[in-house]
């Protein structure tokens, strides 16, 4: 399953980011943030290809010890990044692709919402995922987005808490005030 | 081999490693000055050949790395230079001994060594030695470079001999097996004769020779050797050495392809030495030529030399793509050995550098990813920091800025890891600063002022938090305050409520020790931290310069010739408006002025975005253009307040054009200067204002109480003070106005005008009157001085009665006889004050007529007076000081509110003819509407006492008025074309005249108040006519004596001369008239006896004829009477009815009745 899903704007700031073990969210922030280097690199390499033949799916961006980071870029340069548990071998490229496609459809739905300003953070009711039906504030299209994201995210298997060497250091010394 | 050298690059394979070390106590400064000089000699062209030697100097090299020297010869320490201090010959042997000890450390691999002795002079220093050089001091050692060159040449000789030695090993000789330290025990007891073993030995030796060739500057040879070695080693599956051979191949190819170098610093170093760029470009040539020069060396080596050098090079040298493939292969070979971790890591680093040059970031990142996972032994904290830093650097090299920043941050965190006893906060902070670009974060708040923040707020905030914390631990609170302010200012939208609270609380803690300033903080490494003004705490939405209060507003005196007309255009009016550009909008000038020395205000609409109360202290204005004394304010904004108006004040000290640039605040102990230009979403209606020179300030206080009434807003003027007074109708009161100059300038000019606000009431006489001269005599009024000014308020409203009141009164018995009887307009002399009844009144007093007769409008029945209100404004225009010179003045308005209570009413007015035709009686029904007893007195009459609510008639004998003799009323100057108005004017003038004659006063003894009463309003046409002296003046003379009211005496029997004289003062000719004299006797009982034929006889005709009388002419007719009996006789002179007299008013023909007393004839 995906442990983290992120939608990143053209200007490389997060529109939506959500990880399933919510307690160590910052780790995924860093992971997704650094993956943008690879995305940029791949996009610039792809730039030469013809626009209509362009593959939106970027494939594996980079593996870490515990996770694999996959990328997807829309024609409007909005990036989707998904982090999956590397121990989960059931996920093949095809599954990842279809997850991205679902995500892309949901994102399109959000963009269709007339109450959504492009560039704003995407509000998600995922925090209150116990009650999805009541959680929709901003219109039906967005609700479907939440539902789908929820489905994508909740396939199964929480992550084993192994940490990569750098992951160990993400937190650093406690920044207590 | 445990210490990786992360700085390694492919070129290092061709270098000779020389260690430079101090022995004994050598100051670091001295050592490094020498080290620097030594290391400048990094490249040597070897004598009589075109080969170039490259030297790598290290001042520190772990000996265990040296043990891997056979594996890769560039790891072998081949030269040692020892630097030492020695000041006396006595110490010399000891020093020399130390040198030997030092030599022992690297002894097995050293080709040659040198000892540089500083400070020793004398005998020992004289003796020439090759391995020791003496220098008197660190400054005086000019020959160091030369010595090093000599030393390197000696190294070259050894190297060359070794190379030739190894290369020419006969195949028959047993080739020793070269091995790395950890392999040694593996080969114990191995069959050394096996073919496999021999091949292994051969392969490894080939590789070694390749290394030596590369070091000796023979690139082409080395390529050949490496190729052979790869083949040999591959066949025996000697993976470690195969990797090394492949890496050697790659290194040689990289050197060939990229003469500029792959490791940034190393490449630069190469050029700064003796080598010229041209030489660097041709660097591959020397090796190639060597092949030609010394072909035997190759042939004897058992390798088929390809003498066609160009083809051979192309064949042997790897293509750029192959380099990477071979690197990959080499690394995968290394990875099979746990102990070769360092080698693998270094190979990865080298490959990444090559890929960076090739701009193949993706592959480079794969190599780096691999490098990350190479597990060395337990690293020390310092090594970890080094490792992460180098990873960061490499990621930066391949353009992965975010990844680079990530590792740099990890390195920074490592500096202060809990396991470190002395955390390096300084280093941590420095590293964190270096990560800023990777997180697209600049520390300049200006970059954030454009619209909403677009960045990865979560990671940026984290970084800022870490910067704050690190700078605090570094002991630099000013820095942490700056970072924390920055965090608060730029990330406000992303902070949760709790975070906002935490951040502000810690900011307050910091600022209590070190307040935040607006100064630029410059870090030791030159980074500038611009100040962070809190433009969002509070958010300012609108800035508006406020005009001065109306009473202080300066006004420009109208100059004679239109200075007000702008001189920009020669036209008085032009529809073409000069377009102002959009940019000027902000600096648009306001249309009002401020005055030097006066408190001026600027209104800001502020908004507190914080979830708690925000205390803003020391909030003031930032201005330019004029010296401005800002008076700071402190405010406390409630949590998440809406727009909240705040007024900032200040005093301009000089004159000129002033611009409000911004404001300053202190929030949470941080000073901020916020400029309006940099505020997003700011609305301003002009921030530039003209400051004019100082003007005096006038304060007025009056003898009357202040009033809460405000005058009608429609008046337009803004009233600074309102006073009110209650007066009875007809009363006069003096209003003493105290004028105090509370400003700093003398008050020189004062003008007073008044304006009576529109009132429904008709007002008689001057409401307000004053004499300014007395006040002006006290001028100029110095600051602090007081002048007085007296205004008399006279209220004289209509004294006539209202209808409803009359209606009310009519019920009362004592007026019953007159009320309701329609007055006889033609005959009657009794005309009531009813406005409704007389058609004339419609002409005279239309205003009363228009008033709807509505009892409800007034007060309740029986309450005669509803209070009437009069309002007026007194305007004081004043000026003085420099502002006066500039032509400005100020206007102060005093509102006056007068409540007029009714005093007396004249309910009815009528006339009675007096005995004399030149006089008449004016009858006034006076009604006391007050609750007090009052007395009314007219000119000559005695006082009339009236009780409350009482009505009495008052008769005043008045001389008739000759209105025509008065000058025409001032209104009659032709401007009233309307005859109605003209008539009204005239009426008023007459009323005034009559009133002044009557001089009616009332007094309330109990209140000690007096006032006038005026009949002006109630005199109507008929009454006036009666009061008026007729234009035809009739005089009757009896015996030549004018006879009016006194009885004329005559004798019985004597003819009495009777003369009727007519004086025409009307503007037209009158007559002729016929008069007949009718004598009668009044029997005093109402009976007039006209039958006097026996008692009176006429001498001549009883009818007189008067001719036409011209205007201003006079005419007389004579007759005579003869009284036959004594008695009192009256003569009634009648007009004969004819056409001409009908045209004239009846009152004109009012002849006196003549009273003649006939006495006994004298005996």
PDB file of N, CA, C and O in Angstrom, chain B residues 727-728 730-734 763-769 791-797 870 898 1012:
ATOM      1  N   UNK B 727     -34.253  82.654  26.990  1.00  0.00           N
ATOM      2  CA  UNK B 727     -34.651  84.048  27.126  1.00  0.00           C
ATOM      3  C   UNK B 727     -36.157  84.145  26.948  1.00  0.00           C
ATOM      4  O   UNK B 727     -36.780  83.315  26.284  1.00  0.00           O
ATOM      5  N   UNK B 728     -36.711  85.197  27.553  1.00  0.00           N
ATOM      6  CA  UNK B 728     -38.109  85.506  27.288  1.00  0.00           C
ATOM      7  C   UNK B 728     -38.144  86.392  26.069  1.00  0.00           C
ATOM      8  O   UNK B 728     -37.203  87.156  25.794  1.00  0.00           O
ATOM      9  N   UNK B 730     -38.323  89.151  23.767  1.00  0.00           N
ATOM     10  CA  UNK B 730     -38.118  90.569  23.988  1.00  0.00           C
ATOM     11  C   UNK B 730     -36.947  90.879  24.879  1.00  0.00           C
ATOM     12  O   UNK B 730     -36.538  92.022  25.007  1.00  0.00           O
ATOM     13  N   UNK B 731     -36.377  89.872  25.458  1.00  0.00           N
ATOM     14  CA  UNK B 731     -35.283  90.085  26.382  1.00  0.00           C
ATOM     15  C   UNK B 731     -33.960  90.259  25.632  1.00  0.00           C
ATOM     16  O   UNK B 731     -33.788  89.770  24.521  1.00  0.00           O
ATOM     17  N   UNK B 732     -33.059  90.917  26.278  1.00  0.00           N
ATOM     18  CA  UNK B 732     -31.726  91.097  25.701  1.00  0.00           C
ATOM     19  C   UNK B 732     -30.706  90.548  26.689  1.00  0.00           C
ATOM     20  O   UNK B 732     -30.843  90.738  27.891  1.00  0.00           O
ATOM     21  N   UNK B 733     -29.746  89.816  26.163  1.00  0.00           N
ATOM     22  CA  UNK B 733     -28.712  89.289  27.052  1.00  0.00           C
ATOM     23  C   UNK B 733     -27.349  89.530  26.438  1.00  0.00           C
ATOM     24  O   UNK B 733     -27.174  89.473  25.219  1.00  0.00           O
ATOM     25  N   UNK B 734     -26.391  89.765  27.302  1.00  0.00           N
ATOM     26  CA  UNK B 734     -25.036  89.966  26.803  1.00  0.00           C
ATOM     27  C   UNK B 734     -24.260  88.672  26.939  1.00  0.00           C
ATOM     28  O   UNK B 734     -24.257  88.061  27.999  1.00  0.00           O
ATOM     29  N   UNK B 763     -38.219  87.370  12.987  1.00  0.00           N
ATOM     30  CA  UNK B 763     -37.380  87.986  14.000  1.00  0.00           C
ATOM     31  C   UNK B 763     -37.358  89.480  13.758  1.00  0.00           C
ATOM     32  O   UNK B 763     -37.207  89.940  12.640  1.00  0.00           O
ATOM     33  N   UNK B 764     -37.565  90.233  14.811  1.00  0.00           N
ATOM     34  CA  UNK B 764     -37.550  91.683  14.665  1.00  0.00           C
ATOM     35  C   UNK B 764     -36.299  92.220  15.316  1.00  0.00           C
ATOM     36  O   UNK B 764     -35.861  91.750  16.351  1.00  0.00           O
ATOM     37  N   UNK B 765     -35.739  93.166  14.695  1.00  0.00           N
ATOM     38  CA  UNK B 765     -34.543  93.793  15.259  1.00  0.00           C
ATOM     39  C   UNK B 765     -33.313  92.943  15.028  1.00  0.00           C
ATOM     40  O   UNK B 765     -33.369  91.859  14.436  1.00  0.00           O
ATOM     41  N   UNK B 766     -32.195  93.404  15.489  1.00  0.00           N
ATOM     42  CA  UNK B 766     -30.936  92.675  15.330  1.00  0.00           C
ATOM     43  C   UNK B 766     -30.857  91.590  16.374  1.00  0.00           C
ATOM     44  O   UNK B 766     -30.955  91.878  17.572  1.00  0.00           O
ATOM     45  N   UNK B 767     -30.680  90.388  15.928  1.00  0.00           N
ATOM     46  CA  UNK B 767     -30.570  89.268  16.868  1.00  0.00           C
ATOM     47  C   UNK B 767     -29.243  89.362  17.605  1.00  0.00           C
ATOM     48  O   UNK B 767     -29.178  89.332  18.817  1.00  0.00           O
ATOM     49  N   UNK B 768     -28.181  89.449  16.843  1.00  0.00           N
ATOM     50  CA  UNK B 768     -26.851  89.508  17.447  1.00  0.00           C
ATOM     51  C   UNK B 768     -26.201  90.816  17.049  1.00  0.00           C
ATOM     52  O   UNK B 768     -26.241  91.201  15.881  1.00  0.00           O
ATOM     53  N   UNK B 769     -25.617  91.461  17.989  1.00  0.00           N
ATOM     54  CA  UNK B 769     -24.872  92.666  17.659  1.00  0.00           C
ATOM     55  C   UNK B 769     -23.647  92.749  18.554  1.00  0.00           C
ATOM     56  O   UNK B 769     -23.643  92.219  19.667  1.00  0.00           O
ATOM     57  N   UNK B 791     -21.155  90.085  22.927  1.00  0.00           N
ATOM     58  CA  UNK B 791     -22.184  90.002  21.903  1.00  0.00           C
ATOM     59  C   UNK B 791     -23.511  90.185  22.621  1.00  0.00           C
ATOM     60  O   UNK B 791     -23.736  89.552  23.662  1.00  0.00           O
ATOM     61  N   UNK B 792     -24.333  91.049  22.123  1.00  0.00           N
ATOM     62  CA  UNK B 792     -25.645  91.143  22.764  1.00  0.00           C
ATOM     63  C   UNK B 792     -26.654  90.368  21.930  1.00  0.00           C
ATOM     64  O   UNK B 792     -26.700  90.476  20.701  1.00  0.00           O
ATOM     65  N   UNK B 793     -27.416  89.608  22.656  1.00  0.00           N
ATOM     66  CA  UNK B 793     -28.412  88.766  22.000  1.00  0.00           C
ATOM     67  C   UNK B 793     -29.772  89.383  22.306  1.00  0.00           C
ATOM     68  O   UNK B 793     -30.129  89.556  23.477  1.00  0.00           O
ATOM     69  N   UNK B 794     -30.457  89.730  21.307  1.00  0.00           N
ATOM     70  CA  UNK B 794     -31.765  90.341  21.509  1.00  0.00           C
ATOM     71  C   UNK B 794     -32.782  89.489  20.779  1.00  0.00           C
ATOM     72  O   UNK B 794     -32.673  89.292  19.562  1.00  0.00           O
ATOM     73  N   UNK B 795     -33.722  88.981  21.533  1.00  0.00           N
ATOM     74  CA  UNK B 795     -34.737  88.173  20.858  1.00  0.00           C
ATOM     75  C   UNK B 795     -36.029  88.963  20.835  1.00  0.00           C
ATOM     76  O   UNK B 795     -36.559  89.378  21.865  1.00  0.00           O
ATOM     77  N   UNK B 796     -36.495  89.170  19.698  1.00  0.00           N
ATOM     78  CA  UNK B 796     -37.768  89.862  19.547  1.00  0.00           C
ATOM     79  C   UNK B 796     -38.529  89.107  18.492  1.00  0.00           C
ATOM     80  O   UNK B 796     -38.355  89.317  17.300  1.00  0.00           O
ATOM     81  N   UNK B 797     -39.324  88.217  18.968  1.00  0.00           N
ATOM     82  CA  UNK B 797     -40.127  87.449  18.025  1.00  0.00           C
ATOM     83  C   UNK B 797     -41.502  88.104  17.955  1.00  0.00           C
ATOM     84  O   UNK B 797     -41.752  89.125  18.581  1.00  0.00           O
ATOM     85  N   UNK B 870     -34.075  79.589  18.499  1.00  0.00           N
ATOM     86  CA  UNK B 870     -33.316  80.353  17.522  1.00  0.00           C
ATOM     87  C   UNK B 870     -31.888  79.827  17.548  1.00  0.00           C
ATOM     88  O   UNK B 870     -31.339  79.571  18.622  1.00  0.00           O
ATOM     89  N   UNK B 898     -30.645  79.510  21.275  1.00  0.00           N
ATOM     90  CA  UNK B 898     -31.459  80.359  22.146  1.00  0.00           C
ATOM     91  C   UNK B 898     -32.865  79.798  22.190  1.00  0.00           C
ATOM     92  O   UNK B 898     -33.480  79.569  21.147  1.00  0.00           O
ATOM     93  N   UNK B1012     -38.339  94.013  26.133  1.00  0.00           N
ATOM     94  CA  UNK B1012     -39.187  94.869  25.323  1.00  0.00           C
ATOM     95  C   UNK B1012     -40.337  94.053  24.785  1.00  0.00           C
ATOM     96  O   UNK B1012     -40.294  92.835  24.772  1.00  0.00           O
TER      97      UNK B1012
END
